[in-house]
Amino acid sequence: SVYSEEMHVGHGALPVKDLYYKLRAALLKFGDVVVEPKKLYIAFKAPKNFADVEIQKNGLKVFLNLEKGGLKDPDGVAEDVSNLGHWGNGDYRIYLAGNEKFDYVLGLLKQSFDAQQGAK
């Protein structure tokens, strides 16, 4: 079956929908990014997944497709989920519920995007 962004976005309360579309717009500015809705999340690919976003009622769960140790995160915002069972790609999970950490989180996502580009 076919999954749609609307289906996922429908899970979120209005502020979360707004936050998702803000995040989506920012990620698309990174470059050649493809948005691909899956069953359980929305994948952002360039060309491989660099972020998977799960829309929850009160926030966004964002998985970064980086291996443990591959993220520079001085504020410790990303959670190491390398030894937890989870469906997202990568070893890091961020919970984004509002705008307060938005720019910082965007910087973390850019690291994942760059890694998928083969950038150093």
PDB file of C-alpha atoms in Angstrom:
ATOM      1  CA  SER A   1       0.000   0.000   0.000  1.00  0.00           C
ATOM      2  CA  VAL A   2       0.965   3.604  -0.419  1.00  0.00           C
ATOM      3  CA  TYR A   3       1.799   5.805   2.544  1.00  0.00           C
ATOM      4  CA  SER A   4       1.331   9.552   2.519  1.00  0.00           C
ATOM      5  CA  GLU A   5       2.839  12.431   4.427  1.00  0.00           C
ATOM      6  CA  GLU A   6      -0.684  13.582   5.280  1.00  0.00           C
ATOM      7  CA  MET A   7      -1.354  10.270   7.010  1.00  0.00           C
ATOM      8  CA  HIS A   8       1.674  10.815   9.262  1.00  0.00           C
ATOM      9  CA  VAL A   9       1.098  14.514   9.832  1.00  0.00           C
ATOM     10  CA  GLY A  10      -2.451  13.688  10.941  1.00  0.00           C
ATOM     11  CA  HIS A  11      -1.012  12.067  14.087  1.00  0.00           C
ATOM     12  CA  GLY A  12       0.268  15.390  15.397  1.00  0.00           C
ATOM     13  CA  ALA A  13      -1.459  18.208  17.225  1.00  0.00           C
ATOM     14  CA  LEU A  14      -1.447  21.501  15.315  1.00  0.00           C
ATOM     15  CA  PRO A  15       1.833  22.868  16.780  1.00  0.00           C
ATOM     16  CA  VAL A  16       3.527  19.573  15.846  1.00  0.00           C
ATOM     17  CA  LYS A  17       2.201  19.784  12.281  1.00  0.00           C
ATOM     18  CA  ASP A  18       3.643  23.295  12.007  1.00  0.00           C
ATOM     19  CA  LEU A  19       6.942  22.095  13.468  1.00  0.00           C
ATOM     20  CA  TYR A  20       7.100  19.222  10.985  1.00  0.00           C
ATOM     21  CA  TYR A  21       6.544  21.475   7.992  1.00  0.00           C
ATOM     22  CA  LYS A  22       9.169  23.907   9.307  1.00  0.00           C
ATOM     23  CA  LEU A  23      11.643  21.033   9.693  1.00  0.00           C
ATOM     24  CA  ARG A  24      10.753  19.626   6.276  1.00  0.00           C
ATOM     25  CA  ALA A  25      11.351  22.997   4.587  1.00  0.00           C
ATOM     26  CA  ALA A  26      14.709  23.386   6.360  1.00  0.00           C
ATOM     27  CA  LEU A  27      15.860  19.867   5.396  1.00  0.00           C
ATOM     28  CA  LEU A  28      14.910  20.392   1.754  1.00  0.00           C
ATOM     29  CA  LYS A  29      17.216  23.442   1.713  1.00  0.00           C
ATOM     30  CA  PHE A  30      20.193  21.152   2.417  1.00  0.00           C
ATOM     31  CA  GLY A  31      20.228  20.174  -1.253  1.00  0.00           C
ATOM     32  CA  ASP A  32      18.951  17.282  -3.283  1.00  0.00           C
ATOM     33  CA  VAL A  33      16.645  15.751  -0.677  1.00  0.00           C
ATOM     34  CA  VAL A  34      13.858  13.255  -1.370  1.00  0.00           C
ATOM     35  CA  VAL A  35      10.927  12.918   1.047  1.00  0.00           C
ATOM     36  CA  GLU A  36       9.638   9.356   1.165  1.00  0.00           C
ATOM     37  CA  PRO A  37       6.757   8.404   3.477  1.00  0.00           C
ATOM     38  CA  LYS A  38       7.101   4.872   4.876  1.00  0.00           C
ATOM     39  CA  LYS A  39       4.748   2.843   7.042  1.00  0.00           C
ATOM     40  CA  LEU A  40       6.068   4.089  10.386  1.00  0.00           C
ATOM     41  CA  TYR A  41       7.982   7.256   9.545  1.00  0.00           C
ATOM     42  CA  ILE A  42       8.863   9.773   6.873  1.00  0.00           C
ATOM     43  CA  ALA A  43      12.316   9.248   5.389  1.00  0.00           C
ATOM     44  CA  PHE A  44      14.504  12.111   4.197  1.00  0.00           C
ATOM     45  CA  LYS A  45      17.033  10.770   1.703  1.00  0.00           C
ATOM     46  CA  ALA A  46      20.085  12.235  -0.010  1.00  0.00           C
ATOM     47  CA  PRO A  47      20.503   9.717  -1.602  1.00  0.00           C
ATOM     48  CA  LYS A  48      20.324   7.354   1.411  1.00  0.00           C
ATOM     49  CA  ASN A  49      18.229   8.076   4.504  1.00  0.00           C
ATOM     50  CA  PHE A  50      19.876  10.756   6.610  1.00  0.00           C
ATOM     51  CA  ALA A  51      16.843  11.395   8.825  1.00  0.00           C
ATOM     52  CA  ASP A  52      13.682   9.490   9.679  1.00  0.00           C
ATOM     53  CA  VAL A  53      10.871  11.468  11.273  1.00  0.00           C
ATOM     54  CA  GLU A  54       8.096   9.905  13.328  1.00  0.00           C
ATOM     55  CA  ILE A  55       5.250  12.327  14.025  1.00  0.00           C
ATOM     56  CA  GLN A  56       3.712  11.899  17.451  1.00  0.00           C
ATOM     57  CA  LYS A  57       0.878  13.818  19.041  1.00  0.00           C
ATOM     58  CA  ASN A  58       3.088  16.243  20.957  1.00  0.00           C
ATOM     59  CA  GLY A  59       6.406  16.143  19.171  1.00  0.00           C
ATOM     60  CA  LEU A  60       8.684  14.735  16.500  1.00  0.00           C
ATOM     61  CA  LYS A  61      10.968  11.759  16.973  1.00  0.00           C
ATOM     62  CA  VAL A  62      13.895  12.186  14.610  1.00  0.00           C
ATOM     63  CA  PHE A  63      16.403   9.413  13.934  1.00  0.00           C
ATOM     64  CA  LEU A  64      19.813  10.386  12.537  1.00  0.00           C
ATOM     65  CA  ASN A  65      21.483   7.868  10.279  1.00  0.00           C
ATOM     66  CA  LEU A  66      24.911   8.076  11.871  1.00  0.00           C
ATOM     67  CA  GLU A  67      26.847   5.414  13.699  1.00  0.00           C
ATOM     68  CA  LYS A  68      27.536   5.792  17.392  1.00  0.00           C
ATOM     69  CA  GLY A  69      30.477   8.155  17.861  1.00  0.00           C
ATOM     70  CA  GLY A  70      29.806   9.835  14.512  1.00  0.00           C
ATOM     71  CA  LEU A  71      27.890  12.843  15.828  1.00  0.00           C
ATOM     72  CA  LYS A  72      29.317  16.047  17.295  1.00  0.00           C
ATOM     73  CA  ASP A  73      26.635  17.001  19.828  1.00  0.00           C
ATOM     74  CA  PRO A  74      28.164  19.199  22.559  1.00  0.00           C
ATOM     75  CA  ASP A  75      24.749  19.962  24.099  1.00  0.00           C
ATOM     76  CA  GLY A  76      23.907  16.262  24.369  1.00  0.00           C
ATOM     77  CA  VAL A  77      20.532  16.649  22.683  1.00  0.00           C
ATOM     78  CA  ALA A  78      20.685  13.395  20.710  1.00  0.00           C
ATOM     79  CA  GLU A  79      20.060  10.145  22.545  1.00  0.00           C
ATOM     80  CA  ASP A  80      22.240   7.113  21.811  1.00  0.00           C
ATOM     81  CA  VAL A  81      19.823   4.353  20.793  1.00  0.00           C
ATOM     82  CA  SER A  82      22.466   2.012  19.376  1.00  0.00           C
ATOM     83  CA  ASN A  83      21.635  -0.700  21.912  1.00  0.00           C
ATOM     84  CA  LEU A  84      17.862  -0.184  21.920  1.00  0.00           C
ATOM     85  CA  GLY A  85      15.591  -1.956  19.500  1.00  0.00           C
ATOM     86  CA  HIS A  86      14.096   0.643  17.164  1.00  0.00           C
ATOM     87  CA  TRP A  87      12.911   0.832  13.600  1.00  0.00           C
ATOM     88  CA  GLY A  88      14.652   4.040  12.509  1.00  0.00           C
ATOM     89  CA  ASN A  89      18.018   4.093  10.777  1.00  0.00           C
ATOM     90  CA  GLY A  90      21.112   5.095  12.687  1.00  0.00           C
ATOM     91  CA  ASP A  91      22.187   5.225  16.304  1.00  0.00           C
ATOM     92  CA  TYR A  92      20.833   8.614  17.386  1.00  0.00           C
ATOM     93  CA  ARG A  93      17.357   9.817  18.273  1.00  0.00           C
ATOM     94  CA  ILE A  94      16.234  13.365  18.955  1.00  0.00           C
ATOM     95  CA  TYR A  95      12.894  14.368  20.409  1.00  0.00           C
ATOM     96  CA  LEU A  96      11.809  17.748  19.092  1.00  0.00           C
ATOM     97  CA  ALA A  97       8.729  19.252  20.731  1.00  0.00           C
ATOM     98  CA  GLY A  98       9.141  22.947  20.000  1.00  0.00           C
ATOM     99  CA  ASN A  99      11.311  25.631  18.452  1.00  0.00           C
ATOM    100  CA  GLU A 100      13.749  26.170  21.318  1.00  0.00           C
ATOM    101  CA  LYS A 101      16.416  23.743  20.032  1.00  0.00           C
ATOM    102  CA  PHE A 102      15.440  23.938  16.376  1.00  0.00           C
ATOM    103  CA  ASP A 103      18.572  25.520  14.901  1.00  0.00           C
ATOM    104  CA  TYR A 104      20.858  23.322  16.976  1.00  0.00           C
ATOM    105  CA  VAL A 105      18.991  20.172  15.919  1.00  0.00           C
ATOM    106  CA  LEU A 106      19.189  21.332  12.311  1.00  0.00           C
ATOM    107  CA  GLY A 107      22.981  21.412  12.705  1.00  0.00           C
ATOM    108  CA  LEU A 108      22.941  17.812  13.921  1.00  0.00           C
ATOM    109  CA  LEU A 109      20.796  16.800  10.956  1.00  0.00           C
ATOM    110  CA  LYS A 110      23.210  18.573   8.623  1.00  0.00           C
ATOM    111  CA  GLN A 111      26.004  16.338   9.956  1.00  0.00           C
ATOM    112  CA  SER A 112      23.941  13.291   9.018  1.00  0.00           C
ATOM    113  CA  PHE A 113      23.139  14.772   5.603  1.00  0.00           C
ATOM    114  CA  ASP A 114      26.837  15.504   4.976  1.00  0.00           C
ATOM    115  CA  ALA A 115      27.800  11.966   6.019  1.00  0.00           C
ATOM    116  CA  GLN A 116      25.395  10.555   3.428  1.00  0.00           C
ATOM    117  CA  GLN A 117      27.006  12.802   0.826  1.00  0.00           C
ATOM    118  CA  GLY A 118      30.327  11.185   1.615  1.00  0.00           C
ATOM    119  CA  ALA A 119      31.529  14.555   2.935  1.00  0.00           C
ATOM    120  CA  LYS A 120      34.103  14.685   5.686  1.00  0.00           C
TER     121      LYS A 120
END
